[in-house]
Amino acid sequence: MASLAPHSGNLGTRLAAHLLRRLTFGFTRADVDTYAGMTADQAVDALLNTPSALPPPLDPATNATWVINGPTASNSSSSRLYKYLTGWWVDECFHTTSAIQRMVFFLHSILTSDDGIQSTNLYNQLLLFRHFAYGSYKDLVQKICMDNGMLDYLDGRKSKKNNPTENFPRELLELFTIGKGAQISPGNYTTYTESDIQEASRLFTGFRQDLSYSTIDPDTNIPMGKTLLSQHDDTNKTFSSAFQGTIIAGKNTATGMLEEIEDFVDMVFDQGATAKNIMRKLYRYLVHAHITPEIESDIIAPLANTFANNNYEFMPVLKKLLKSQHFYDADDTDGSDETIGAMIKSPLQLLIGTMKYFDIPVPDPAVDLYKHYHNFYRNVFLRHMCELGGIDPFNPDDVSGYAAHFQEPGYDELWLNETTLNYRYLYADMFIQGKKLPSNNNLYTELDVMTFVNNQSIIKPFVGVDYNGLPGTFSGGRIAPHLVDELLTYLLPEAPISSRRSYFLDDLLLDTFTPLNWQNEWDSYISTGNDAIVRRQIEKLIRGILQSPEYQLF
Amino acid sequence: MKRRSFIQRSLALAAAPMMLNGIPIRSMASSLSTQAFTCEEIADRVLVLVQLHGGNDGLNTIVPIDQFSTYATLRPNIGLPDTGSRRVINLDATLPLADQVGLHPEMTAIKSLYDQGLVNVIQGVSYPNNNKSHFKAKDDWMTGSDNTLNHDSGWVGRYLDYRYPNFPSGYPNAQLPDPLGLELGSNSISLGFHQDNGTAMGLALSGDPGTFFNLVSGVGGLPPSSLPASHYGTRLRYVMDIEANGNAYAQRINSVYALGTNASSVTYPTVYPGTTNKNELAPQLQTVARLISGGSKTRVYLVRLTGFDTHVAQTDTTDPTIGTHAVLLHHLSEAVKAFQDDLVAQGLEDRVMTATFSEFGRRAAENGSTGTDHGTLAPMIIFGKGVSGGVTGTNVDLSNLNGNNLQGLQNDYRQVFTTLLQDWLGASSTALQHTQFGSFVNQQLQLVNSNYTATATCYQMPFPIGLKYFTATPVKGGNAVQLDWGSSSEYNNKGFTIERSADGEEFDPIAEVEGAGTKHTASAYQLLDHEPITGKSYYRLKQTDFNGTFTYFDTVEVLIEKKLETVVEVYPNPTDASAKIDYRMTGNERPELQVRDNLGRLIHHTLLPISKDLQTHPLDVSEWAPGLYFIRISDEEDAKTVKLVVR
């Protein structure tokens, strides 16, 4: 039986790494070791932090930011700015250990938009998502109705009194909140009807973008859209029995228009289906794609109650879920439903995770802004590696977001096909060779495996007896089984069985020679300074790990 | 001691009666029945490399008979005896004494192959100042490197890259459906198969032959062999399935393996007699034979026997003829013999040559642990019908050691491989330059029987065309068939002929398209057949070189369905209460029914079920005002409107 009862005891390495995999896009060896010494309660509380905001992104064309007042003619093209901003967002993952980016991306994947909107608007959306990352989803939905980006993306800005557009209200009900139930008669989807959409579209008339960014939301201090009273339909809106026949009084003042939104959001969230719908999305994002009747009754339903009873705040439900026995596969002895490692990494998760763990450097913006934003983030990271892997972050195919987040029955399996898997495996070669493959162009970064293996904060020294029978403290790379275990323990979701460990150790690193042979090679590398032999074998090992099925999972 | 320098081919040809090489008379007789090979047959040849992993003790494999007492002094505990039932086997007593060698007593099978003229023992092979690190030395042998030259790619990989340009783009293809190189007995692809840009030109086959092959490809290593019964296991299986589907060679290898066979008359050894000590090499060679028998066009195989790093307990402490090394040599000898017998029984022996190599030999004197430490020179042994039987070079001089190391390099290993590439596989000097063996070109050893030696006219050019795809698609509503094909590169390509058939057997040419000649980049071709055959038909592509040779590519099938017609009929007409609509739409989306009155107002609309057969939809008109109505049914392909009068 699935249970939200709290998990007790220290997490240890395996569970700490599990928590970090699910709650961040990337982490370091030191992070795992730190969280391993904490209980679930302590670790989750620590991870649900909000790091202080980074300075806004800079445009290499002007060496200044554009996101406050919008771009001018001297800025880079809008499509470039969109990628620079995305790179800026990714970059934060390398500087913090926090659930914030995972939650921001979760909110974006529901309340989505694409690169058809202005980068400035995406920036403000990111600020908004960050503001509400652990806060009230209900309040966020209210804010998104007046968000410049959303007004643009779903055509709200074009909605007129005599010609309301249905786009935004339809998605608001179908995707953002209550969700579409079974169709029980023409135009009736159980949870709402076509007439509700028509009524709501009258309610959402007369809202416009404010691209001077001078309308500031007093609650969040983030720029928002503005009202255009003359285009607002101020008559009453009458909703169907799905909403208990609620009538929202039409208002004819600017404040009244916002009150109408508030009334509408209240009405939608008062339906139990909304809380459950969002909790299912959260579960699929953080735990596992498949929700069985057992999970629905034991996990989703109580989480939805907590969510609804706390003004739809994420913090209480995140704590409940992430501190639960269920999250750590500790709620029963049935191994068949265990979910650790049972999700497929998105290319974003895979790339950021790899770069962060292996300490693969991003070109320093303080040294070369263009190399940082343009050469690396835009051309290499986003337009080459992410896109070949099958994701264009902050630019999903359509309003439903990323198919792997919502598309039944495969969900996260949709990240993979023969082509994307092939490219994901090529990431390892790209990093190790420092080349964009298959073109062989500059990757603007490189994984130097010797630097990595010699980094004692990542590969700990070996304490014990070496293969000459001498006790002592030895460089981690020198003792082959130790080196392999140091990597596998942290990089694979579950400890490999012995034959699998032997593949990494004996086939890849040792090429079936002995650890003593390896130790001699290592000593010869240390005494001569020539790392050619050990480098080649270590590259083979690391390539093998990064190109393993296990490493594709999290 | 009189020392003979290695025999180059030119020298050997001059010394025509090959007794110099000590070939027994009876095999000389059989090799006199001159057999000419066509260039196509040479193009079909296979090279099998047997890696003796760990550094084989050459001195206990091939013992210098002429220096037996020195040998016995150097190796008091592990030295093989020259008397008794387990004494060394004199490989060829017709050789001058200085060249006579004693085979390890376990190698009776190799002795019998030698007596058939199928074996050449190449003495004193290594490279100058060879490296004694396992890792470096095996990489050197795989990459064609030495102590000063360091290649990051393999010599096999570079050779294959010359022969099959642009790999993997355009591969597998109809002409070469198989992996270019295959590695067995290893769970990862060795450096030997990698070309300069890091691409692996081969695959590794892992797992038990005959059961399930795990294909280890250039990207992606060996998948896990057992999966936990959890959601994690389910997801792992999913990733592995995608990986397997993505491997273009997986199905082909399985089908070739299924098609192939091993001769029923041959029993491959499984264990060392009287023990459970498994012969690791035999099943690998058995698989190679079966793949070749099944029609595989793979050019180079790499198989592996491990365990030769015999520092300790190389032999039994009391009986030097048994123990670890004896078992390994038994495995080698028996496996190679069974392999050869299998090839002969299946008539494949003209196609296959096999060569052993090891990263280094071992020291001259034994160490204190009934073993030997890393050394220098060792013999290589090559096998096959195409081999020029005999011993190449002479015994190492045991009285002239460098410390405890053998010295007197007779044959650089690259010279051996160059010979095999040039004389056996038909590599031109351009190909050998590309392989980075340029400095060994035209210095071939007399290893390949002159009847089998590839001559310049048969040197293998780069593959003429790498066909990436050939597809046939019905277009224009079935009124034409669009043929698309593309190549990754072309050599000497005059052009293509498109052939069509109604039955898949008798083809008629319908068009010719000019080729790109020689071109190193991709080309795409398209042709429309405006008079396609209704129903099933077949297309195939014939590619012709400027020299007139041609190749057929796989046949593709296309089906042109009889064109459906849209039907919309309404009855009874006029009506007063109800009507029925018969409809048939050809599209793939649900048709939409719209009813408008004569003022154009929409009275009724609904989506209808998809129907490519005639379907009936009832229409209730009882509440409609009398008048004229327009019934319109539409889908993404077509729309049709009929009138209905309601009374």
PDB file of N, CA and C in Angstrom, chain A residues 288 335-342 344 412-413 416-418 421-422 425 429 493-494 497 500 503 507-508 510-513 517 521 533 536-537 540 547 549-550 553, chain B residues 53-54 133-136 138-139 151-152 187-189 191 219-226 229-232 235-236 238-240 242-243 245-246 304 306 309 359:
ATOM      1  N   HIS A 288       6.623   9.378 -10.763  1.00  0.00           N
ATOM      2  CA  HIS A 288       6.506   8.338 -11.779  1.00  0.00           C
ATOM      3  C   HIS A 288       5.330   8.659 -12.694  1.00  0.00           C
ATOM      4  N   GLY A 335       8.636  -4.996  -4.307  1.00  0.00           N
ATOM      5  CA  GLY A 335       9.655  -4.362  -5.132  1.00  0.00           C
ATOM      6  C   GLY A 335       9.153  -3.966  -6.504  1.00  0.00           C
ATOM      7  N   SER A 336       8.035  -4.555  -6.927  1.00  0.00           N
ATOM      8  CA  SER A 336       7.633  -4.360  -8.326  1.00  0.00           C
ATOM      9  C   SER A 336       7.148  -2.945  -8.610  1.00  0.00           C
ATOM     10  N   ASP A 337       6.782  -2.202  -7.554  1.00  0.00           N
ATOM     11  CA  ASP A 337       6.273  -0.850  -7.828  1.00  0.00           C
ATOM     12  C   ASP A 337       7.301   0.224  -7.489  1.00  0.00           C
ATOM     13  N   GLU A 338       8.558  -0.189  -7.330  1.00  0.00           N
ATOM     14  CA  GLU A 338       9.556   0.795  -6.900  1.00  0.00           C
ATOM     15  C   GLU A 338       9.868   1.769  -8.025  1.00  0.00           C
ATOM     16  N   THR A 339      10.024   3.003  -7.652  1.00  0.00           N
ATOM     17  CA  THR A 339      10.127   4.043  -8.669  1.00  0.00           C
ATOM     18  C   THR A 339      11.480   4.740  -8.693  1.00  0.00           C
ATOM     19  N   ILE A 340      12.398   4.377  -7.811  1.00  0.00           N
ATOM     20  CA  ILE A 340      13.722   5.001  -7.873  1.00  0.00           C
ATOM     21  C   ILE A 340      14.379   4.620  -9.199  1.00  0.00           C
ATOM     22  N   GLY A 341      14.828   5.594  -9.924  1.00  0.00           N
ATOM     23  CA  GLY A 341      15.456   5.328 -11.223  1.00  0.00           C
ATOM     24  C   GLY A 341      14.464   5.036 -12.328  1.00  0.00           C
ATOM     25  N   ALA A 342      13.177   5.161 -12.038  1.00  0.00           N
ATOM     26  CA  ALA A 342      12.182   4.690 -13.017  1.00  0.00           C
ATOM     27  C   ALA A 342      11.637   5.798 -13.910  1.00  0.00           C
ATOM     28  N   ILE A 344      12.754   8.497 -17.226  1.00  0.00           N
ATOM     29  CA  ILE A 344      13.766   8.782 -18.242  1.00  0.00           C
ATOM     30  C   ILE A 344      14.114  10.259 -18.184  1.00  0.00           C
ATOM     31  N   ASP A 412       7.280   9.858 -20.031  1.00  0.00           N
ATOM     32  CA  ASP A 412       8.715  10.137 -20.173  1.00  0.00           C
ATOM     33  C   ASP A 412       9.415   9.229 -21.190  1.00  0.00           C
ATOM     34  N   GLU A 413       8.791   8.103 -21.547  1.00  0.00           N
ATOM     35  CA  GLU A 413       9.391   7.267 -22.599  1.00  0.00           C
ATOM     36  C   GLU A 413       9.512   8.057 -23.909  1.00  0.00           C
ATOM     37  N   LEU A 416      12.670   9.362 -25.665  1.00  0.00           N
ATOM     38  CA  LEU A 416      13.601   8.505 -26.399  1.00  0.00           C
ATOM     39  C   LEU A 416      13.009   7.942 -27.676  1.00  0.00           C
ATOM     40  N   ASN A 417      13.781   8.002 -28.712  1.00  0.00           N
ATOM     41  CA  ASN A 417      13.554   7.156 -29.877  1.00  0.00           C
ATOM     42  C   ASN A 417      14.947   6.827 -30.402  1.00  0.00           C
ATOM     43  N   GLU A 418      15.009   6.080 -31.493  1.00  0.00           N
ATOM     44  CA  GLU A 418      16.302   5.622 -31.983  1.00  0.00           C
ATOM     45  C   GLU A 418      17.246   6.805 -32.246  1.00  0.00           C
ATOM     46  N   LEU A 421      18.133   8.812 -28.772  1.00  0.00           N
ATOM     47  CA  LEU A 421      19.026   8.017 -27.913  1.00  0.00           C
ATOM     48  C   LEU A 421      20.440   8.020 -28.471  1.00  0.00           C
ATOM     49  N   ASN A 422      20.534   7.903 -29.772  1.00  0.00           N
ATOM     50  CA  ASN A 422      21.838   7.932 -30.421  1.00  0.00           C
ATOM     51  C   ASN A 422      22.565   9.253 -30.119  1.00  0.00           C
ATOM     52  N   TYR A 425      23.723   9.461 -26.509  1.00  0.00           N
ATOM     53  CA  TYR A 425      24.967   8.723 -26.315  1.00  0.00           C
ATOM     54  C   TYR A 425      26.157   9.509 -26.883  1.00  0.00           C
ATOM     55  N   ASP A 429      30.760  11.515 -26.194  1.00  0.00           N
ATOM     56  CA  ASP A 429      31.879  11.740 -27.113  1.00  0.00           C
ATOM     57  C   ASP A 429      32.120  13.228 -27.328  1.00  0.00           C
ATOM     58  N   PRO A 493      21.350   5.129 -10.910  1.00  0.00           N
ATOM     59  CA  PRO A 493      20.289   5.251  -9.904  1.00  0.00           C
ATOM     60  C   PRO A 493      20.317   4.126  -8.882  1.00  0.00           C
ATOM     61  N   GLU A 494      20.709   2.923  -9.303  1.00  0.00           N
ATOM     62  CA  GLU A 494      20.759   1.801  -8.372  1.00  0.00           C
ATOM     63  C   GLU A 494      22.129   1.130  -8.502  1.00  0.00           C
ATOM     64  N   ILE A 497      24.414  -4.939 -10.243  1.00  0.00           N
ATOM     65  CA  ILE A 497      24.753  -6.283  -9.777  1.00  0.00           C
ATOM     66  C   ILE A 497      26.201  -6.576 -10.180  1.00  0.00           C
ATOM     67  N   ARG A 500      27.413  -6.668 -13.758  1.00  0.00           N
ATOM     68  CA  ARG A 500      27.332  -5.363 -14.413  1.00  0.00           C
ATOM     69  C   ARG A 500      28.506  -4.479 -13.974  1.00  0.00           C
ATOM     70  N   TYR A 503      31.494  -5.431 -15.844  1.00  0.00           N
ATOM     71  CA  TYR A 503      31.582  -4.862 -17.194  1.00  0.00           C
ATOM     72  C   TYR A 503      32.305  -3.516 -17.167  1.00  0.00           C
ATOM     73  N   ASP A 507      35.869  -4.995 -18.148  1.00  0.00           N
ATOM     74  CA  ASP A 507      35.853  -4.849 -19.602  1.00  0.00           C
ATOM     75  C   ASP A 507      36.292  -3.457 -20.045  1.00  0.00           C
ATOM     76  N   LEU A 508      35.751  -2.433 -19.381  1.00  0.00           N
ATOM     77  CA  LEU A 508      36.019  -1.087 -19.883  1.00  0.00           C
ATOM     78  C   LEU A 508      37.318  -0.510 -19.320  1.00  0.00           C
ATOM     79  N   LEU A 510      39.738  -1.951 -17.275  1.00  0.00           N
ATOM     80  CA  LEU A 510      40.930  -2.806 -17.211  1.00  0.00           C
ATOM     81  C   LEU A 510      41.187  -3.600 -18.478  1.00  0.00           C
ATOM     82  N   ASP A 511      40.222  -3.612 -19.390  1.00  0.00           N
ATOM     83  CA  ASP A 511      40.369  -4.440 -20.592  1.00  0.00           C
ATOM     84  C   ASP A 511      40.817  -5.854 -20.208  1.00  0.00           C
ATOM     85  N   THR A 512      40.182  -6.374 -19.187  1.00  0.00           N
ATOM     86  CA  THR A 512      40.411  -7.704 -18.596  1.00  0.00           C
ATOM     87  C   THR A 512      41.798  -7.912 -17.969  1.00  0.00           C
ATOM     88  N   PHE A 513      42.618  -6.876 -17.886  1.00  0.00           N
ATOM     89  CA  PHE A 513      43.840  -6.991 -17.088  1.00  0.00           C
ATOM     90  C   PHE A 513      43.478  -6.830 -15.616  1.00  0.00           C
ATOM     91  N   ASN A 517      47.888  -4.536 -12.602  1.00  0.00           N
ATOM     92  CA  ASN A 517      48.380  -3.954 -13.858  1.00  0.00           C
ATOM     93  C   ASN A 517      48.017  -2.467 -13.919  1.00  0.00           C
ATOM     94  N   GLU A 521      50.244   0.946 -14.121  1.00  0.00           N
ATOM     95  CA  GLU A 521      50.074   1.974 -15.147  1.00  0.00           C
ATOM     96  C   GLU A 521      49.929   3.343 -14.505  1.00  0.00           C
ATOM     97  N   ILE A 533      48.065   6.470 -21.509  1.00  0.00           N
ATOM     98  CA  ILE A 533      47.473   5.140 -21.349  1.00  0.00           C
ATOM     99  C   ILE A 533      46.297   5.171 -20.386  1.00  0.00           C
ATOM    100  N   ARG A 536      43.211   6.987 -21.789  1.00  0.00           N
ATOM    101  CA  ARG A 536      42.417   6.265 -22.779  1.00  0.00           C
ATOM    102  C   ARG A 536      41.452   5.284 -22.111  1.00  0.00           C
ATOM    103  N   GLN A 537      41.948   4.603 -21.089  1.00  0.00           N
ATOM    104  CA  GLN A 537      41.088   3.622 -20.405  1.00  0.00           C
ATOM    105  C   GLN A 537      39.997   4.331 -19.596  1.00  0.00           C
ATOM    106  N   LYS A 540      37.326   5.493 -21.769  1.00  0.00           N
ATOM    107  CA  LYS A 540      36.479   4.372 -22.165  1.00  0.00           C
ATOM    108  C   LYS A 540      35.452   4.058 -21.070  1.00  0.00           C
ATOM    109  N   GLN A 547      27.066   6.275 -21.652  1.00  0.00           N
ATOM    110  CA  GLN A 547      26.314   5.642 -22.737  1.00  0.00           C
ATOM    111  C   GLN A 547      25.615   4.368 -22.273  1.00  0.00           C
ATOM    112  N   PRO A 549      22.282   2.388 -20.500  1.00  0.00           N
ATOM    113  CA  PRO A 549      20.851   2.599 -20.286  1.00  0.00           C
ATOM    114  C   PRO A 549      20.574   3.159 -18.888  1.00  0.00           C
ATOM    115  N   GLU A 550      21.309   2.672 -17.903  1.00  0.00           N
ATOM    116  CA  GLU A 550      21.067   3.123 -16.525  1.00  0.00           C
ATOM    117  C   GLU A 550      21.216   4.634 -16.387  1.00  0.00           C
ATOM    118  N   LEU A 553      18.390   7.089 -17.012  1.00  0.00           N
ATOM    119  CA  LEU A 553      17.260   7.105 -16.073  1.00  0.00           C
ATOM    120  C   LEU A 553      17.605   7.917 -14.834  1.00  0.00           C
TER     121      LEU A 553
ATOM    122  N   HIS B  53      45.634 -12.559 -25.489  1.00  0.00           N
ATOM    123  CA  HIS B  53      45.587 -11.389 -24.617  1.00  0.00           C
ATOM    124  C   HIS B  53      46.400 -11.619 -23.350  1.00  0.00           C
ATOM    125  N   GLY B  54      47.322 -10.698 -23.086  1.00  0.00           N
ATOM    126  CA  GLY B  54      48.100 -10.804 -21.855  1.00  0.00           C
ATOM    127  C   GLY B  54      49.588 -10.970 -22.105  1.00  0.00           C
ATOM    128  N   SER B 133      54.179  -2.319 -21.165  1.00  0.00           N
ATOM    129  CA  SER B 133      52.884  -2.131 -20.508  1.00  0.00           C
ATOM    130  C   SER B 133      51.818  -2.843 -21.331  1.00  0.00           C
ATOM    131  N   HIS B 134      51.001  -3.655 -20.676  1.00  0.00           N
ATOM    132  CA  HIS B 134      49.913  -4.328 -21.388  1.00  0.00           C
ATOM    133  C   HIS B 134      49.072  -3.322 -22.165  1.00  0.00           C
ATOM    134  N   PHE B 135      48.680  -2.253 -21.440  1.00  0.00           N
ATOM    135  CA  PHE B 135      47.728  -1.311 -22.014  1.00  0.00           C
ATOM    136  C   PHE B 135      48.312  -0.629 -23.246  1.00  0.00           C
ATOM    137  N   LYS B 136      49.563  -0.166 -23.095  1.00  0.00           N
ATOM    138  CA  LYS B 136      50.192   0.551 -24.203  1.00  0.00           C
ATOM    139  C   LYS B 136      50.500  -0.417 -25.344  1.00  0.00           C
ATOM    140  N   LYS B 138      49.166  -3.365 -26.179  1.00  0.00           N
ATOM    141  CA  LYS B 138      48.021  -3.873 -26.966  1.00  0.00           C
ATOM    142  C   LYS B 138      47.447  -2.742 -27.816  1.00  0.00           C
ATOM    143  N   ASP B 139      47.466  -1.511 -27.293  1.00  0.00           N
ATOM    144  CA  ASP B 139      47.004  -0.392 -28.107  1.00  0.00           C
ATOM    145  C   ASP B 139      47.935  -0.169 -29.298  1.00  0.00           C
ATOM    146  N   HIS B 151      49.227   6.479 -32.593  1.00  0.00           N
ATOM    147  CA  HIS B 151      47.961   6.701 -33.287  1.00  0.00           C
ATOM    148  C   HIS B 151      46.820   6.566 -32.298  1.00  0.00           C
ATOM    149  N   ASP B 152      45.787   7.364 -32.506  1.00  0.00           N
ATOM    150  CA  ASP B 152      44.598   7.233 -31.669  1.00  0.00           C
ATOM    151  C   ASP B 152      43.515   6.399 -32.341  1.00  0.00           C
ATOM    152  N   ASN B 187      33.465  -7.255 -24.586  1.00  0.00           N
ATOM    153  CA  ASN B 187      32.254  -6.498 -24.328  1.00  0.00           C
ATOM    154  C   ASN B 187      32.387  -5.034 -24.707  1.00  0.00           C
ATOM    155  N   SER B 188      33.473  -4.694 -25.332  1.00  0.00           N
ATOM    156  CA  SER B 188      33.598  -3.329 -25.827  1.00  0.00           C
ATOM    157  C   SER B 188      34.393  -3.388 -27.123  1.00  0.00           C
ATOM    158  N   ILE B 189      34.315  -2.334 -27.895  1.00  0.00           N
ATOM    159  CA  ILE B 189      35.005  -2.345 -29.181  1.00  0.00           C
ATOM    160  C   ILE B 189      36.426  -1.856 -28.986  1.00  0.00           C
ATOM    161  N   LEU B 191      40.214  -0.474 -29.733  1.00  0.00           N
ATOM    162  CA  LEU B 191      40.730   0.665 -30.474  1.00  0.00           C
ATOM    163  C   LEU B 191      41.014   0.296 -31.930  1.00  0.00           C
ATOM    164  N   VAL B 219      28.404   3.764 -30.532  1.00  0.00           N
ATOM    165  CA  VAL B 219      27.926   4.470 -29.352  1.00  0.00           C
ATOM    166  C   VAL B 219      27.032   3.521 -28.582  1.00  0.00           C
ATOM    167  N   GLY B 220      27.135   3.602 -27.291  1.00  0.00           N
ATOM    168  CA  GLY B 220      26.354   2.696 -26.458  1.00  0.00           C
ATOM    169  C   GLY B 220      27.155   1.431 -26.251  1.00  0.00           C
ATOM    170  N   GLY B 221      27.312   1.054 -25.028  1.00  0.00           N
ATOM    171  CA  GLY B 221      28.106  -0.137 -24.741  1.00  0.00           C
ATOM    172  C   GLY B 221      27.218  -1.332 -24.520  1.00  0.00           C
ATOM    173  N   LEU B 222      27.738  -2.262 -23.751  1.00  0.00           N
ATOM    174  CA  LEU B 222      26.992  -3.487 -23.454  1.00  0.00           C
ATOM    175  C   LEU B 222      25.829  -3.138 -22.525  1.00  0.00           C
ATOM    176  N   PRO B 223      24.612  -3.570 -22.853  1.00  0.00           N
ATOM    177  CA  PRO B 223      23.502  -3.308 -21.928  1.00  0.00           C
ATOM    178  C   PRO B 223      23.535  -4.292 -20.766  1.00  0.00           C
ATOM    179  N   PRO B 224      22.845  -3.949 -19.681  1.00  0.00           N
ATOM    180  CA  PRO B 224      22.830  -4.867 -18.544  1.00  0.00           C
ATOM    181  C   PRO B 224      22.204  -6.209 -18.919  1.00  0.00           C
ATOM    182  N   SER B 225      22.641  -7.277 -18.270  1.00  0.00           N
ATOM    183  CA  SER B 225      22.179  -8.608 -18.659  1.00  0.00           C
ATOM    184  C   SER B 225      20.985  -9.056 -17.837  1.00  0.00           C
ATOM    185  N   SER B 226      20.781  -8.478 -16.684  1.00  0.00           N
ATOM    186  CA  SER B 226      19.585  -8.857 -15.944  1.00  0.00           C
ATOM    187  C   SER B 226      18.977  -7.603 -15.349  1.00  0.00           C
ATOM    188  N   ALA B 229      12.967  -6.518 -11.181  1.00  0.00           N
ATOM    189  CA  ALA B 229      11.522  -6.556 -11.423  1.00  0.00           C
ATOM    190  C   ALA B 229      10.864  -5.351 -10.763  1.00  0.00           C
ATOM    191  N   SER B 230      11.140  -4.186 -11.322  1.00  0.00           N
ATOM    192  CA  SER B 230      10.572  -2.966 -10.759  1.00  0.00           C
ATOM    193  C   SER B 230      10.317  -2.010 -11.909  1.00  0.00           C
ATOM    194  N   HIS B 231       9.728  -0.867 -11.589  1.00  0.00           N
ATOM    195  CA  HIS B 231       9.532   0.136 -12.642  1.00  0.00           C
ATOM    196  C   HIS B 231      10.882   0.546 -13.252  1.00  0.00           C
ATOM    197  N   TYR B 232      11.915   0.509 -12.420  1.00  0.00           N
ATOM    198  CA  TYR B 232      13.268   0.819 -12.919  1.00  0.00           C
ATOM    199  C   TYR B 232      13.653  -0.196 -14.000  1.00  0.00           C
ATOM    200  N   ARG B 235      11.774   0.430 -17.243  1.00  0.00           N
ATOM    201  CA  ARG B 235      12.307   1.556 -18.006  1.00  0.00           C
ATOM    202  C   ARG B 235      13.656   1.182 -18.662  1.00  0.00           C
ATOM    203  N   LEU B 236      14.466   0.407 -17.932  1.00  0.00           N
ATOM    204  CA  LEU B 236      15.746  -0.031 -18.514  1.00  0.00           C
ATOM    205  C   LEU B 236      15.493  -0.860 -19.775  1.00  0.00           C
ATOM    206  N   TYR B 238      13.015  -0.655 -21.702  1.00  0.00           N
ATOM    207  CA  TYR B 238      12.562   0.251 -22.757  1.00  0.00           C
ATOM    208  C   TYR B 238      13.765   0.906 -23.461  1.00  0.00           C
ATOM    209  N   VAL B 239      14.709   1.388 -22.652  1.00  0.00           N
ATOM    210  CA  VAL B 239      15.890   2.028 -23.248  1.00  0.00           C
ATOM    211  C   VAL B 239      16.664   1.014 -24.097  1.00  0.00           C
ATOM    212  N   MET B 240      16.787  -0.202 -23.567  1.00  0.00           N
ATOM    213  CA  MET B 240      17.556  -1.222 -24.291  1.00  0.00           C
ATOM    214  C   MET B 240      16.870  -1.615 -25.594  1.00  0.00           C
ATOM    215  N   ILE B 242      15.007   0.324 -27.428  1.00  0.00           N
ATOM    216  CA  ILE B 242      15.243   1.421 -28.380  1.00  0.00           C
ATOM    217  C   ILE B 242      16.655   1.302 -28.946  1.00  0.00           C
ATOM    218  N   GLU B 243      17.585   1.004 -28.043  1.00  0.00           N
ATOM    219  CA  GLU B 243      18.983   0.873 -28.454  1.00  0.00           C
ATOM    220  C   GLU B 243      19.113  -0.240 -29.506  1.00  0.00           C
ATOM    221  N   ASN B 245      16.727  -1.539 -31.422  1.00  0.00           N
ATOM    222  CA  ASN B 245      16.052  -1.177 -32.675  1.00  0.00           C
ATOM    223  C   ASN B 245      16.873  -0.201 -33.479  1.00  0.00           C
ATOM    224  N   GLY B 246      17.603   0.639 -32.744  1.00  0.00           N
ATOM    225  CA  GLY B 246      18.378   1.665 -33.427  1.00  0.00           C
ATOM    226  C   GLY B 246      19.626   1.096 -34.074  1.00  0.00           C
ATOM    227  N   ARG B 304      39.277 -13.328 -29.434  1.00  0.00           N
ATOM    228  CA  ARG B 304      40.210 -13.093 -28.336  1.00  0.00           C
ATOM    229  C   ARG B 304      40.271 -14.281 -27.399  1.00  0.00           C
ATOM    230  N   THR B 306      41.975 -14.943 -23.694  1.00  0.00           N
ATOM    231  CA  THR B 306      42.621 -14.187 -22.621  1.00  0.00           C
ATOM    232  C   THR B 306      43.356 -15.120 -21.668  1.00  0.00           C
ATOM    233  N   ASP B 309      48.839 -13.680 -19.424  1.00  0.00           N
ATOM    234  CA  ASP B 309      49.764 -12.909 -18.575  1.00  0.00           C
ATOM    235  C   ASP B 309      50.266 -13.811 -17.450  1.00  0.00           C
ATOM    236  N   GLU B 359      50.370  -8.910 -27.400  1.00  0.00           N
ATOM    237  CA  GLU B 359      50.982  -7.583 -27.241  1.00  0.00           C
ATOM    238  C   GLU B 359      52.503  -7.635 -27.059  1.00  0.00           C
TER     239      GLU B 359
END
